[in-house]
């Protein structure tokens, strides 16, 4: 797979799987599915390190498979009044690999270059 | 004023840890909230929080905005998290401006009703908590010491065996370092009313996301103790842990039946969405006991030994092997001519046998019998 960014060894982890028409949601500030909306922690903050967050996770994107849980995020100070849109994505094996992490409904997505930005729709 | 904070648990993650708990040098807990990312630097605001309030938040009983709008100590600390070592500086205003506050209505998750105590305990111990309540027909918040002791012992042995089986079933990597007493033994720390209710905590290892490894055993145990809605699917469930777990379960349900006891099993761990709860009374125990007895092979499992034979008696159909993996000797029985022509001492064999566990009626002790299924030569013994 051609990943959008360089991944460390054993990343994605063996627990990750190829999605099959998996519908997930991601916040958007611009209201459009553009490259800026798909930036991982590592691409935003090259030096950030948090306890219990592996280098592999920092190179993934967070998505939710529950719209209401994603909408909840818009109440947080970092997102409120700015990240007003939500993108709906239907992920398949070409788009990368995903793993359920942290909480139910939250997935980490390691994205491939094959992911088609125009396939996302604003909900 | 500056303080050093250590991340304890990430409660919400979205590309970055959005909300997490941390503690300072004197173990005071803080709730930390990501407020913005500017010039590639994430900025956080945090406030000291009591275990009670934190458990209210985790349990969906308290709005996040309220915690930062009306903090318990009227103190805030801010930091830019770039490295694991967090140095936070006191925020010198008594109230936060609107841009640092969440909107009204941020609830971490749906509320679990009437379960404050067990949730709070899991926050304190940062691990799985079990409440095991035992009552007899008197139902007066007391219990015979013998009955309580037996139930606790059987429960612990059952959890240990189920945990070990699940580690293998789920193909957990590093099996050896996972199957250790720390991961399946529980320690009692409190008791309360509601029958005689013993509170136990686990010290099991936790993964990156805060899941305690003991949860895999507790989840399976909870399913096994649940009401039987379909005999076939319950047997399938029991098949997956057959052997010692099932023989201990038999002892437990027999104890409940013979003494007319009621056992309430409740457990929770920090990342669980709900508190798990099962009640095993005389009726449920009887149903389970009948099911356990309907299939003899539930107390059997397949065992593999590798090493040289120490003794063989073809006529009597008995054998003894020195197993190289644990350097122990095991003896068993055989039928037919499977032992014909085998050599003792000098050749290594791989032996596959059925392990049958029988419970002695009077002493209740387990007797393990190994019945040879196949034997294969695997080279010379050194």
Tab-separated table of C-alpha atoms in Angstrom, chain A residues 14-15 25-28 39-54 57-58 60-64 69-70 72-83 99-106 108, chain B residues 6-20 33-37 40-42 44 64-65 81-84 98-109 171 173 207-209 211 270-273:
chain	number	residue	atom	x	y	z
A	14	UNK	CA	-1.678	-6.367	13.182
A	15	UNK	CA	-5.049	-5.583	14.787
A	25	UNK	CA	-17.239	10.627	9.885
A	26	UNK	CA	-14.566	13.288	10.200
A	27	UNK	CA	-14.774	16.923	11.223
A	28	UNK	CA	-14.082	19.589	8.633
A	39	UNK	CA	-3.702	15.996	8.492
A	40	UNK	CA	-2.404	13.577	11.092
A	41	UNK	CA	-1.024	14.620	14.474
A	42	UNK	CA	2.492	14.006	13.210
A	43	UNK	CA	2.034	16.195	10.142
A	44	UNK	CA	0.569	19.014	12.269
A	45	UNK	CA	3.033	18.704	15.126
A	46	UNK	CA	6.299	16.989	14.121
A	47	UNK	CA	7.650	17.007	17.686
A	48	UNK	CA	4.613	16.141	19.798
A	49	UNK	CA	4.897	13.073	21.999
A	50	UNK	CA	2.183	11.978	24.398
A	51	UNK	CA	2.345	9.135	26.872
A	52	UNK	CA	0.361	6.147	25.587
A	53	UNK	CA	0.244	7.478	22.031
A	54	UNK	CA	2.555	5.489	19.776
A	57	UNK	CA	-0.989	6.322	16.066
A	58	UNK	CA	0.343	9.834	15.530
A	60	UNK	CA	-3.202	7.992	11.648
A	61	UNK	CA	-6.387	10.034	11.283
A	62	UNK	CA	-9.262	9.877	13.749
A	63	UNK	CA	-12.685	8.957	12.412
A	64	UNK	CA	-15.932	7.954	14.104
A	69	UNK	CA	-20.320	11.099	18.623
A	70	UNK	CA	-18.549	13.106	15.918
A	72	UNK	CA	-20.264	15.990	20.110
A	73	UNK	CA	-16.689	16.982	19.294
A	74	UNK	CA	-17.928	20.283	17.870
A	75	UNK	CA	-18.674	21.380	21.442
A	76	UNK	CA	-15.007	21.271	22.431
A	77	UNK	CA	-13.145	24.607	22.525
A	78	UNK	CA	-10.724	23.540	19.787
A	79	UNK	CA	-13.544	22.876	17.344
A	80	UNK	CA	-16.534	24.995	18.410
A	81	UNK	CA	-17.672	27.757	16.052
A	82	UNK	CA	-14.993	26.785	13.523
A	83	UNK	CA	-15.250	23.122	12.609
A	99	UNK	CA	-8.332	-0.029	13.854
A	100	UNK	CA	-10.757	0.618	16.691
A	101	UNK	CA	-8.777	2.571	19.275
A	102	UNK	CA	-9.401	4.344	22.601
A	103	UNK	CA	-13.207	4.131	22.707
A	104	UNK	CA	-16.036	2.383	20.946
A	105	UNK	CA	-16.889	4.159	17.698
A	106	UNK	CA	-13.442	5.768	17.401
A	108	UNK	CA	-7.594	5.262	13.686
B	6	UNK	CA	1.912	12.975	34.241
B	7	UNK	CA	-0.773	11.699	31.840
B	8	UNK	CA	-2.885	8.964	33.442
B	9	UNK	CA	-5.711	8.177	31.059
B	10	UNK	CA	-6.814	9.548	27.714
B	11	UNK	CA	-10.576	9.958	27.888
B	12	UNK	CA	-11.113	11.366	24.414
B	13	UNK	CA	-8.828	11.222	21.421
B	14	UNK	CA	-9.216	12.915	18.067
B	15	UNK	CA	-5.883	13.090	16.234
B	16	UNK	CA	-4.603	14.477	19.555
B	17	UNK	CA	-5.528	13.635	23.158
B	18	UNK	CA	-8.506	16.004	23.521
B	19	UNK	CA	-9.402	15.233	27.136
B	20	UNK	CA	-7.200	13.347	29.549
B	33	UNK	CA	-8.635	19.822	27.893
B	34	UNK	CA	-7.163	20.709	24.500
B	35	UNK	CA	-8.209	24.265	23.677
B	36	UNK	CA	-6.376	25.062	20.445
B	37	UNK	CA	-3.531	24.148	18.142
B	40	UNK	CA	1.853	23.473	15.437
B	41	UNK	CA	1.601	23.556	19.247
B	42	UNK	CA	-1.351	22.087	21.130
B	44	UNK	CA	-4.270	22.726	27.097
B	64	UNK	CA	-17.653	19.191	30.749
B	65	UNK	CA	-18.432	22.913	30.625
B	81	UNK	CA	2.176	19.728	25.308
B	82	UNK	CA	5.063	18.838	23.053
B	83	UNK	CA	6.883	16.331	25.181
B	84	UNK	CA	5.772	13.549	27.525
B	98	UNK	CA	-15.438	31.735	26.535
B	99	UNK	CA	-12.885	30.621	23.922
B	100	UNK	CA	-11.282	28.202	26.398
B	101	UNK	CA	-14.603	26.720	27.497
B	102	UNK	CA	-16.512	23.900	25.831
B	103	UNK	CA	-20.070	24.547	24.739
B	104	UNK	CA	-22.873	23.365	26.961
B	105	UNK	CA	-23.895	19.740	26.525
B	106	UNK	CA	-20.615	17.891	26.134
B	107	UNK	CA	-21.281	14.603	27.932
B	108	UNK	CA	-18.535	12.007	27.714
B	109	UNK	CA	-20.942	9.139	27.284
B	171	UNK	CA	-3.927	-15.460	20.138
B	173	UNK	CA	1.070	-12.165	21.560
B	207	UNK	CA	-2.748	-1.626	27.158
B	208	UNK	CA	-2.207	1.690	25.370
B	209	UNK	CA	-5.878	2.526	25.474
B	211	UNK	CA	-7.911	-1.619	28.766
B	270	UNK	CA	-12.250	2.152	33.125
B	271	UNK	CA	-12.961	1.859	29.397
B	272	UNK	CA	-16.167	-0.147	29.636
B	273	UNK	CA	-19.372	1.419	28.341
